[in-house]
Tab-separated table of C-alpha atoms in Angstrom:
chain	number	residue	atom	x	y	z
A	163	MET	CA	4.308	26.770	8.988
A	164	THR	CA	7.362	24.585	9.567
A	165	SER	CA	6.670	20.948	8.779
A	166	PRO	CA	7.155	18.575	11.732
A	167	GLY	CA	8.008	15.822	9.222
A	168	PHE	CA	6.472	13.789	6.406
A	169	VAL	CA	4.149	10.795	6.484
A	170	LEU	CA	3.870	7.944	3.960
A	171	PHE	CA	0.758	5.782	3.851
A	172	ASP	CA	0.266	2.232	2.675
A	173	LEU	CA	-3.110	1.811	0.947
A	174	ASP	CA	-4.634	-1.698	1.067
A	175	GLY	CA	-5.401	-2.766	4.621
A	176	THR	CA	-4.329	0.637	5.953
A	177	LEU	CA	-6.567	3.194	4.239
A	178	ILE	CA	-8.667	0.786	2.143
A	179	ARG	CA	-10.655	-2.059	3.658
A	180	PRO	CA	-9.274	-5.523	2.861
A	181	GLY	CA	-11.458	-7.056	0.187
A	182	ALA	CA	-13.250	-3.780	-0.560
A	183	PRO	CA	-14.816	-3.467	-4.031
A	184	VAL	CA	-12.056	-1.147	-5.232
A	185	GLN	CA	-9.450	-3.700	-4.155
A	186	ARG	CA	-11.308	-6.604	-5.735
A	187	LEU	CA	-11.568	-4.688	-9.007
A	188	HIS	CA	-7.826	-4.023	-8.847
A	189	MET	CA	-7.089	-7.724	-8.465
A	190	SER	CA	-9.580	-8.915	-11.090
A	191	THR	CA	-8.049	-6.397	-13.498
A	192	MET	CA	-4.591	-7.742	-12.688
A	193	ALA	CA	-5.800	-11.307	-13.300
A	194	ALA	CA	-7.127	-10.199	-16.691
A	195	ALA	CA	-3.789	-8.563	-17.475
A	196	ILE	CA	-1.960	-11.778	-16.552
A	197	ALA	CA	-4.293	-13.703	-18.853
A	198	ASP	CA	-3.575	-11.176	-21.621
A	199	VAL	CA	0.067	-12.225	-21.532
A	200	CYS	CA	-0.063	-15.853	-20.320
A	201	GLY	CA	-3.332	-16.951	-21.824
A	202	THR	CA	-4.457	-18.104	-18.372
A	203	ALA	CA	-4.763	-16.767	-14.832
A	204	GLU	CA	-5.902	-17.848	-11.384
A	205	GLU	CA	-8.518	-15.873	-9.487
A	206	PHE	CA	-7.253	-13.866	-6.548
A	207	ARG	CA	-9.003	-14.881	-3.338
A	208	TYR	CA	-9.374	-13.575	0.208
A	209	GLU	CA	-9.124	-15.787	3.279
A	210	GLY	CA	-9.477	-14.158	6.685
A	211	GLY	CA	-8.781	-10.772	5.134
A	212	GLN	CA	-5.564	-12.010	3.525
A	213	LEU	CA	-5.045	-12.087	-0.248
A	214	PHE	CA	-3.799	-15.152	-2.134
A	215	TYR	CA	-2.952	-16.070	-5.714
A	216	ALA	CA	-3.150	-19.860	-5.909
A	217	ASP	CA	-1.274	-20.816	-2.698
A	218	ILE	CA	0.893	-17.655	-2.638
A	219	ASP	CA	0.322	-15.442	0.423
A	220	LEU	CA	0.580	-11.897	-0.954
A	221	ALA	CA	0.925	-9.959	2.321
A	222	GLY	CA	3.285	-7.048	1.694
A	223	PHE	CA	3.755	-7.878	-2.016
A	224	THR	CA	4.019	-5.140	-4.601
A	225	ASP	CA	2.077	-5.324	-7.860
A	226	ALA	CA	5.286	-6.108	-9.743
A	227	GLY	CA	6.168	-8.762	-7.166
A	228	THR	CA	2.697	-10.271	-7.409
A	229	VAL	CA	2.864	-10.449	-11.203
A	230	HIS	CA	6.371	-11.949	-11.048
A	231	ALA	CA	5.176	-14.619	-8.577
A	232	ALA	CA	2.082	-15.355	-10.690
A	233	LEU	CA	4.142	-15.809	-13.839
A	234	ARG	CA	6.486	-18.171	-12.015
A	235	HIS	CA	3.426	-20.079	-10.801
A	236	HIS	CA	2.353	-20.454	-14.444
A	237	GLY	CA	5.753	-21.852	-15.401
A	238	VAL	CA	7.238	-18.869	-17.223
A	239	PRO	CA	10.991	-19.475	-17.627
A	240	ALA	CA	13.250	-17.254	-15.517
A	241	GLY	CA	14.813	-15.632	-18.571
A	242	ARG	CA	11.429	-14.364	-19.771
A	243	LEU	CA	10.148	-13.129	-16.404
A	244	PRO	CA	11.430	-9.518	-16.549
A	245	ARG	CA	10.003	-8.826	-20.022
A	246	LEU	CA	6.671	-10.526	-19.402
A	247	THR	CA	6.304	-8.870	-16.000
A	248	ARG	CA	6.644	-5.485	-17.709
A	249	GLN	CA	4.078	-6.530	-20.327
A	250	VAL	CA	1.553	-7.504	-17.644
A	251	MET	CA	2.174	-4.246	-15.760
A	252	ASP	CA	1.580	-2.292	-18.982
A	253	ALA	CA	-1.640	-4.232	-19.590
A	254	LEU	CA	-2.750	-3.556	-16.001
A	255	ALA	CA	-2.190	0.180	-16.433
A	256	THR	CA	-4.141	0.189	-19.695
A	257	ARG	CA	-7.043	-1.772	-18.263
A	258	ILE	CA	-7.270	0.181	-15.000
A	259	GLY	CA	-7.107	3.419	-16.959
A	260	GLY	CA	-10.317	2.436	-18.701
A	261	SER	CA	-12.197	1.848	-15.437
A	262	ALA	CA	-14.604	4.483	-14.138
A	263	ALA	CA	-12.929	6.066	-11.141
A	264	ASP	CA	-13.750	9.727	-10.659
A	265	GLY	CA	-15.803	11.098	-7.796
A	266	ASP	CA	-16.275	9.531	-4.376
A	267	ALA	CA	-18.319	6.472	-5.369
A	268	GLY	CA	-15.753	4.307	-3.580
A	269	ALA	CA	-15.539	6.366	-0.381
A	270	GLY	CA	-17.234	3.499	1.455
A	271	ASP	CA	-14.192	1.365	0.641
A	272	LEU	CA	-12.123	3.438	3.080
A	273	LEU	CA	-11.432	2.335	6.625
A	274	PRO	CA	-12.838	4.614	9.360
A	275	GLY	CA	-10.946	7.800	10.155
A	276	CYS	CA	-8.743	7.910	7.047
A	277	ARG	CA	-9.715	11.251	5.585
A	278	ALA	CA	-9.926	12.949	8.977
A	279	LEU	CA	-6.395	11.785	9.823
A	280	LEU	CA	-4.979	12.914	6.480
A	281	GLU	CA	-6.631	16.316	6.781
A	282	ALA	CA	-5.421	16.724	10.366
A	283	LEU	CA	-1.830	15.894	9.392
A	284	ARG	CA	-1.993	18.318	6.484
A	285	GLY	CA	-3.274	20.918	8.933
A	286	HIS	CA	-0.137	20.316	11.011
A	287	GLY	CA	1.972	21.027	7.924
A	288	CYS	CA	3.027	17.429	7.235
A	289	PRO	CA	3.757	16.555	3.587
A	290	LEU	CA	1.783	13.402	2.791
A	291	GLY	CA	2.518	10.628	0.314
A	292	MET	CA	1.976	6.977	-0.465
A	293	SER	CA	4.199	4.002	0.205
A	294	THR	CA	2.250	1.303	-1.567
A	295	GLY	CA	2.816	-1.881	-3.460
A	296	ASN	CA	0.189	-0.705	-5.946
A	297	ALA	CA	1.393	0.421	-9.343
A	298	ARG	CA	1.321	4.202	-9.696
A	299	SER	CA	-1.637	4.102	-12.106
A	300	VAL	CA	-3.589	1.819	-9.760
A	301	ALA	CA	-2.809	3.884	-6.652
A	302	ARG	CA	-3.926	7.125	-8.285
A	303	TRP	CA	-7.048	5.408	-9.620
A	304	LYS	CA	-7.904	4.242	-6.106
A	305	MET	CA	-7.332	7.710	-4.684
A	306	ARG	CA	-9.662	9.221	-7.280
A	307	ARG	CA	-12.294	6.570	-6.678
A	308	THR	CA	-12.204	6.941	-2.883
A	309	GLY	CA	-12.079	10.741	-2.929
A	310	LEU	CA	-8.534	11.077	-1.533
A	311	ALA	CA	-6.810	12.343	-4.686
A	312	ASP	CA	-6.622	15.857	-3.267
A	313	LEU	CA	-4.622	14.557	-0.306
A	314	LEU	CA	-2.454	11.755	-1.733
A	315	ARG	CA	-0.815	11.740	-5.145
A	316	ASP	CA	2.955	11.193	-5.000
A	317	GLY	CA	5.118	8.661	-3.213
A	318	GLY	CA	6.628	5.241	-3.769
A	319	PHE	CA	4.863	2.638	-5.897
A	320	GLY	CA	5.101	-0.994	-6.958
A	321	ASP	CA	5.411	-0.641	-10.747
A	322	ALA	CA	8.854	-2.209	-10.933
A	323	ALA	CA	9.984	-2.634	-7.312
A	324	ARG	CA	9.435	-6.055	-5.795
A	325	ASP	CA	10.971	-5.092	-2.437
A	326	ARG	CA	9.050	-2.863	-0.021
A	327	ASP	CA	12.341	-1.300	1.069
A	328	ASP	CA	12.662	0.175	-2.430
A	329	VAL	CA	9.062	1.408	-2.357
A	330	VAL	CA	9.603	3.335	0.885
A	331	ALA	CA	12.910	4.733	-0.378
A	332	ALA	CA	11.133	5.989	-3.510
A	333	GLY	CA	8.448	7.588	-1.352
A	334	VAL	CA	11.069	9.397	0.713
A	335	ALA	CA	12.695	10.710	-2.476
A	336	ALA	CA	9.336	11.811	-3.917
A	337	LEU	CA	8.618	13.946	-0.842
A	338	GLY	CA	12.105	15.411	-0.718
A	339	GLY	CA	13.241	13.395	2.284
A	340	HIS	CA	13.545	16.427	4.583
A	341	GLY	CA	13.091	16.001	8.317
A	342	PRO	CA	11.787	12.991	10.225
A	343	GLY	CA	9.341	10.631	8.579
A	344	VAL	CA	6.765	8.032	9.520
A	345	VAL	CA	5.318	5.154	7.504
A	346	VAL	CA	1.762	4.110	8.357
A	347	GLY	CA	1.090	0.517	7.334
A	348	ASP	CA	-0.586	-2.742	8.291
A	349	THR	CA	2.052	-5.434	7.656
A	350	ALA	CA	5.386	-6.482	9.098
A	351	LYS	CA	6.983	-5.583	5.761
A	352	ASP	CA	5.799	-1.992	6.182
A	353	VAL	CA	7.608	-1.938	9.534
A	354	THR	CA	10.905	-3.352	8.286
A	355	ALA	CA	10.846	-1.227	5.126
A	356	ALA	CA	10.293	1.939	7.164
A	357	HIS	CA	13.249	1.108	9.389
A	358	ALA	CA	15.443	0.305	6.380
A	359	SER	CA	14.978	3.934	5.273
A	360	GLY	CA	15.575	5.291	8.771
A	361	LEU	CA	11.900	6.081	9.370
A	362	ARG	CA	9.570	5.139	12.184
A	363	CYS	CA	6.454	3.067	11.624
A	364	LEU	CA	2.972	3.413	12.994
A	365	ALA	CA	1.365	0.024	12.432
A	366	VAL	CA	-2.409	-0.235	12.243
A	367	ALA	CA	-4.170	-3.521	12.989
A	368	THR	CA	-6.817	-3.150	10.286
A	369	GLY	CA	-5.256	-5.636	7.881
A	370	ALA	CA	-4.612	-9.346	8.288
A	371	THR	CA	-1.652	-8.957	10.683
A	372	PRO	CA	-2.585	-8.969	14.395
A	373	ALA	CA	-1.340	-6.205	16.671
A	374	ASP	CA	0.995	-8.502	18.604
A	375	GLU	CA	2.731	-9.580	15.382
A	376	LEU	CA	3.156	-5.945	14.356
A	377	ARG	CA	4.761	-5.206	17.735
A	378	ALA	CA	6.997	-8.253	17.379
A	379	ALA	CA	8.094	-6.976	13.959
A	380	GLY	CA	9.377	-3.827	15.673
A	381	ALA	CA	6.606	-1.301	15.015
A	382	ASP	CA	7.338	1.924	16.870
A	383	ALA	CA	3.667	2.237	17.792
A	384	VAL	CA	0.537	0.202	17.099
A	385	VAL	CA	-3.058	1.410	16.955
A	386	ALA	CA	-6.258	-0.549	16.438
A	387	ASP	CA	-7.458	1.740	13.637
A	388	LEU	CA	-7.081	5.262	12.275
A	389	GLY	CA	-10.234	6.645	13.882
A	390	GLY	CA	-10.346	9.010	16.830
A	391	SER	CA	-7.306	10.846	18.150
A	392	ALA	CA	-4.977	7.920	18.913
A	393	ALA	CA	-3.514	7.618	15.411
A	394	LEU	CA	-2.935	11.367	15.020
A	395	ASP	CA	-1.327	11.588	18.449
A	396	ALA	CA	0.887	8.595	17.665
A	397	VAL	CA	2.083	9.979	14.311
A	398	LEU	CA	2.921	13.383	15.781
A	399	ARG	CA	4.736	11.711	18.671
A	400	LEU	CA	6.778	9.562	16.273
A	401	LEU	CA	7.727	12.643	14.258
A	402	THR	CA	9.306	14.129	17.385
A	403	PRO	CA	12.755	12.527	17.835
A	404	VAL	CA	12.860	13.010	21.605
A	405	ALA	CA	9.318	11.797	22.236
A	406	SER	CA	8.616	8.559	24.044
A	407	THR	CA	6.293	6.080	22.341
A	408	GLU	CA	5.720	4.060	25.506
A	409	GLY	CA	2.116	3.152	26.015
A	410	VAL	CA	0.964	3.784	22.433
A	411	ARG	CA	-0.850	0.652	21.387
C-alpha cells in the first residue's frame, strides 16, 4: 500500500487529557528532578486546563524548555543553565524509568477517539509518530502506560529542544520525511511549528486553546475532538495537496 503521507501527534492535550493522572505524575516527577538539582521546586498546577510553574504559562513548552524556565525562576545564573538543565533532564529520565508503566492501566487518561484514529490512519498506510514536548523517555513511558506503544514510538521529542519548530523537524526526520505530512496538536505553537516544517496542521480543541484561537493561529483545519469520523476525514483531506479544507471545523 502506498502511504498517503505521515502524521505526527502531540501528546498532552491532544491524545492525553489535560491534568490526567499520567500527566500529573510526569509533572510531579519533573518537580522532584528539579529539586534534586536545585534543592527546591515549585509544584506544577493546572488552571482551566492550562499548566503553570509558578506564574509561567507552559502552553507549548517542551520538557527542556520547562526545566530551563524553572531554573531561571529559581535564580540559576545564565552560565550554569545548560549544564543544570541537562542534569535535571537526566534525573527526570531516571525517575520516570522507575515508575510502573506497562499495560493499559492509564488508558482512561486518553481523550476519546485516540486509538481508533491512530488505528484507522495506520490502516490507510500512514506512518505515525510523535511531535511532543515530552522527553523521549517520558513520551514512551506515557505510550506504554496508556496502551499506545504499539502505535506510537518514534518522532520528535523535547529532551534538548526548547523550540517546537525543532521538535517537529526532528519528527519529520525520524519518519523519513517522505510525502506530505500533518501535525495534530492542540496549541498555537503546534500550528506554527507544523508550518515551519512545511506541514499542515489539524488543530484539536481538547486542550486549553479555544477553537477560534487555533483558527486565528493559522490551523489548516480545526476539530472539536478526535472522536467520530471528522478527525480522520480532516487528516486524510490535509494529506491530499489538491484537497480543499473549507468547512472543516
